[in-house]
PDB file of C-alpha atoms in Angstrom:
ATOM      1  CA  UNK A   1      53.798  47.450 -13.225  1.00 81.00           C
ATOM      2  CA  UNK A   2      53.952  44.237 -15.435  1.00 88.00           C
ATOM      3  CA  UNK A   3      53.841  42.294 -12.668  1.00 92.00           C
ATOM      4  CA  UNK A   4      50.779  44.199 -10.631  1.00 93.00           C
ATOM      5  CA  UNK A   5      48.900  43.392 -14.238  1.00 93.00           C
ATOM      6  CA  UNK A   6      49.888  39.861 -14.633  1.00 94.00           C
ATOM      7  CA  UNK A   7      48.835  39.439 -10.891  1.00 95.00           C
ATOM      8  CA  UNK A   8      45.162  41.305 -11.643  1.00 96.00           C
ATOM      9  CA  UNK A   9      45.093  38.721 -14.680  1.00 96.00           C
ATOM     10  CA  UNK A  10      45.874  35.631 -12.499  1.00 97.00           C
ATOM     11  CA  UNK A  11      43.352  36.883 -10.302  1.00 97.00           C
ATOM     12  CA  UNK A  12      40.732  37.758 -12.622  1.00 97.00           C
ATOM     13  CA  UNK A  13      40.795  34.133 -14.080  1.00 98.00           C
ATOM     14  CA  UNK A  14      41.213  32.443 -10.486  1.00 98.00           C
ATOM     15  CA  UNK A  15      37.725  34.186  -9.809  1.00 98.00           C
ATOM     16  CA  UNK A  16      36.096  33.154 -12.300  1.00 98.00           C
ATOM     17  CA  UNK A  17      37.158  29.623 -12.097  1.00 98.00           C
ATOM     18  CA  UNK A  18      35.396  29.676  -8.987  1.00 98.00           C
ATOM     19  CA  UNK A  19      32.414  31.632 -10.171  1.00 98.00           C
ATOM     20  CA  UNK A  20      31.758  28.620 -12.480  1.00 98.00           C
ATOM     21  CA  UNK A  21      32.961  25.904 -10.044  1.00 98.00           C
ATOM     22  CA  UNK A  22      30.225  26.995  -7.583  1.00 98.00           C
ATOM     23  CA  UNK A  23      27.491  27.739 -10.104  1.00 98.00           C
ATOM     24  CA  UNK A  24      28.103  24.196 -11.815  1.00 98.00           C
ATOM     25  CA  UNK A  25      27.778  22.908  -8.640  1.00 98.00           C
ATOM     26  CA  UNK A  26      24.784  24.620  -7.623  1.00 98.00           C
ATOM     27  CA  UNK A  27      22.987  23.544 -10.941  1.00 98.00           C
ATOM     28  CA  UNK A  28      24.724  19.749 -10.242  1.00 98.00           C
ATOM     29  CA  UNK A  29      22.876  19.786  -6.467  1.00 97.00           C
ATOM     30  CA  UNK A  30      19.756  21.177  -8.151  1.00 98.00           C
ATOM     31  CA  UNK A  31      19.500  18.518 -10.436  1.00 97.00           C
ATOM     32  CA  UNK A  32      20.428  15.448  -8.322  1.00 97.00           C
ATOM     33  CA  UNK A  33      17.793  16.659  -5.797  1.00 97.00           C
ATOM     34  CA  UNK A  34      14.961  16.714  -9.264  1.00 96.00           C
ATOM     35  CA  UNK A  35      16.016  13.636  -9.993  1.00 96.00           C
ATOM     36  CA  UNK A  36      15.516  12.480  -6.519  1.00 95.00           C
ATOM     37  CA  UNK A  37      12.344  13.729  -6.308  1.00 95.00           C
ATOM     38  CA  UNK A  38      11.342  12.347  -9.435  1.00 93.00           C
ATOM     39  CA  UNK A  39      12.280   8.935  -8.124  1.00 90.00           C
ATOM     40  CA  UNK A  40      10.424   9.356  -5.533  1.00 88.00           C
ATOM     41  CA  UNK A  41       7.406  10.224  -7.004  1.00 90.00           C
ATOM     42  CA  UNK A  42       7.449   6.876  -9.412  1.00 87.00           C
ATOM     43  CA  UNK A  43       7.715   4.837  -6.521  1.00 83.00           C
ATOM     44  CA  UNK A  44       4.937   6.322  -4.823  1.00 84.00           C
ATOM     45  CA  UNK A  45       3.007   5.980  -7.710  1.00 87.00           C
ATOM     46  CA  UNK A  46       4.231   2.464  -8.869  1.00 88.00           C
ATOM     47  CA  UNK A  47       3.524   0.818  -5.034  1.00 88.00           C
ATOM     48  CA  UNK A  48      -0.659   0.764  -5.299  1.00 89.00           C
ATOM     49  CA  UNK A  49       0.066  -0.715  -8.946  1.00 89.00           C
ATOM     50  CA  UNK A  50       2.346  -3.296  -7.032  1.00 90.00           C
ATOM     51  CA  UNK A  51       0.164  -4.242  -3.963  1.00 90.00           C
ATOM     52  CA  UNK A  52      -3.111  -4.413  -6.109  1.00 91.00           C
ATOM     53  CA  UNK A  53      -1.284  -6.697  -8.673  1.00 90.00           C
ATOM     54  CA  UNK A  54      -0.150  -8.705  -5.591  1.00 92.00           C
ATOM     55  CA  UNK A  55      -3.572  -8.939  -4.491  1.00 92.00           C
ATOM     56  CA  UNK A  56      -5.008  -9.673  -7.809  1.00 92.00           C
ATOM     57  CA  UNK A  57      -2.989 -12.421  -8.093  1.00 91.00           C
ATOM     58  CA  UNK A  58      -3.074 -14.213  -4.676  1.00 90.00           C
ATOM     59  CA  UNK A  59      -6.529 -12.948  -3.296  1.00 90.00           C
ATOM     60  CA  UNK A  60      -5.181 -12.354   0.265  1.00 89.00           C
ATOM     61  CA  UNK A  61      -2.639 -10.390   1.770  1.00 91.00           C
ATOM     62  CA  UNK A  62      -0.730 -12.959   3.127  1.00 90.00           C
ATOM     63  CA  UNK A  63       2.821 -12.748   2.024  1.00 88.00           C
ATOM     64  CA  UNK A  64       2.988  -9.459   0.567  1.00 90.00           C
ATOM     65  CA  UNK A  65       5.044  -8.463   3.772  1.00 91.00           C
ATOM     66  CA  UNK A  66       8.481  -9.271   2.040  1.00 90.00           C
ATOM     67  CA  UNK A  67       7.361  -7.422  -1.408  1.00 84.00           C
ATOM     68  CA  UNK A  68       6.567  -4.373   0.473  1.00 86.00           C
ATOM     69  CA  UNK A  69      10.175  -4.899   2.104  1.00 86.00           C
ATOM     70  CA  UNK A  70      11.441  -4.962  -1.139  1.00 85.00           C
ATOM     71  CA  UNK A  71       9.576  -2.446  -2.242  1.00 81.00           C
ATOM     72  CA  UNK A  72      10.730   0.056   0.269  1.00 76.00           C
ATOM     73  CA  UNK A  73      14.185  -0.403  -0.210  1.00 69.00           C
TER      74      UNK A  73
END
């Protein structure tokens, strides 16, 4: 009988420990994939900033081939 409860204990913690192992990593995905995202987003926003700058500066659009290159990586 001891044993049957210590095993239900074991088991009852082992479960749980991987209730919060795959809820932490469901929240962990969730995040990354924001963050991500929000990367994404500044980068879309921050490339017409870039090219217009480059443009502003040089007048032509000659040579902005390796800054969008950059850009893109």
């Amino acid at each position: 009988m001891a044993r049957r409860l210590l095993l239900s204990y074991v088991f009852l913690i082992a479960a749980t420990i991987a209730l919060f192992a795959f809820i932490i990593q469901i929240i962990t995905a969730q995040t990354f994939s924001r963050y991500l995202s929000d990367q994404a987003t500044a980068h879309n926003e921050m490339f017409p900033v870039m090219l217009s700058g480059y443009y502003t500066t040089h007048g032509t659009w000659e040579g902005v081939q390796p800054d969008v290159d950059q850009a893109s990586l």
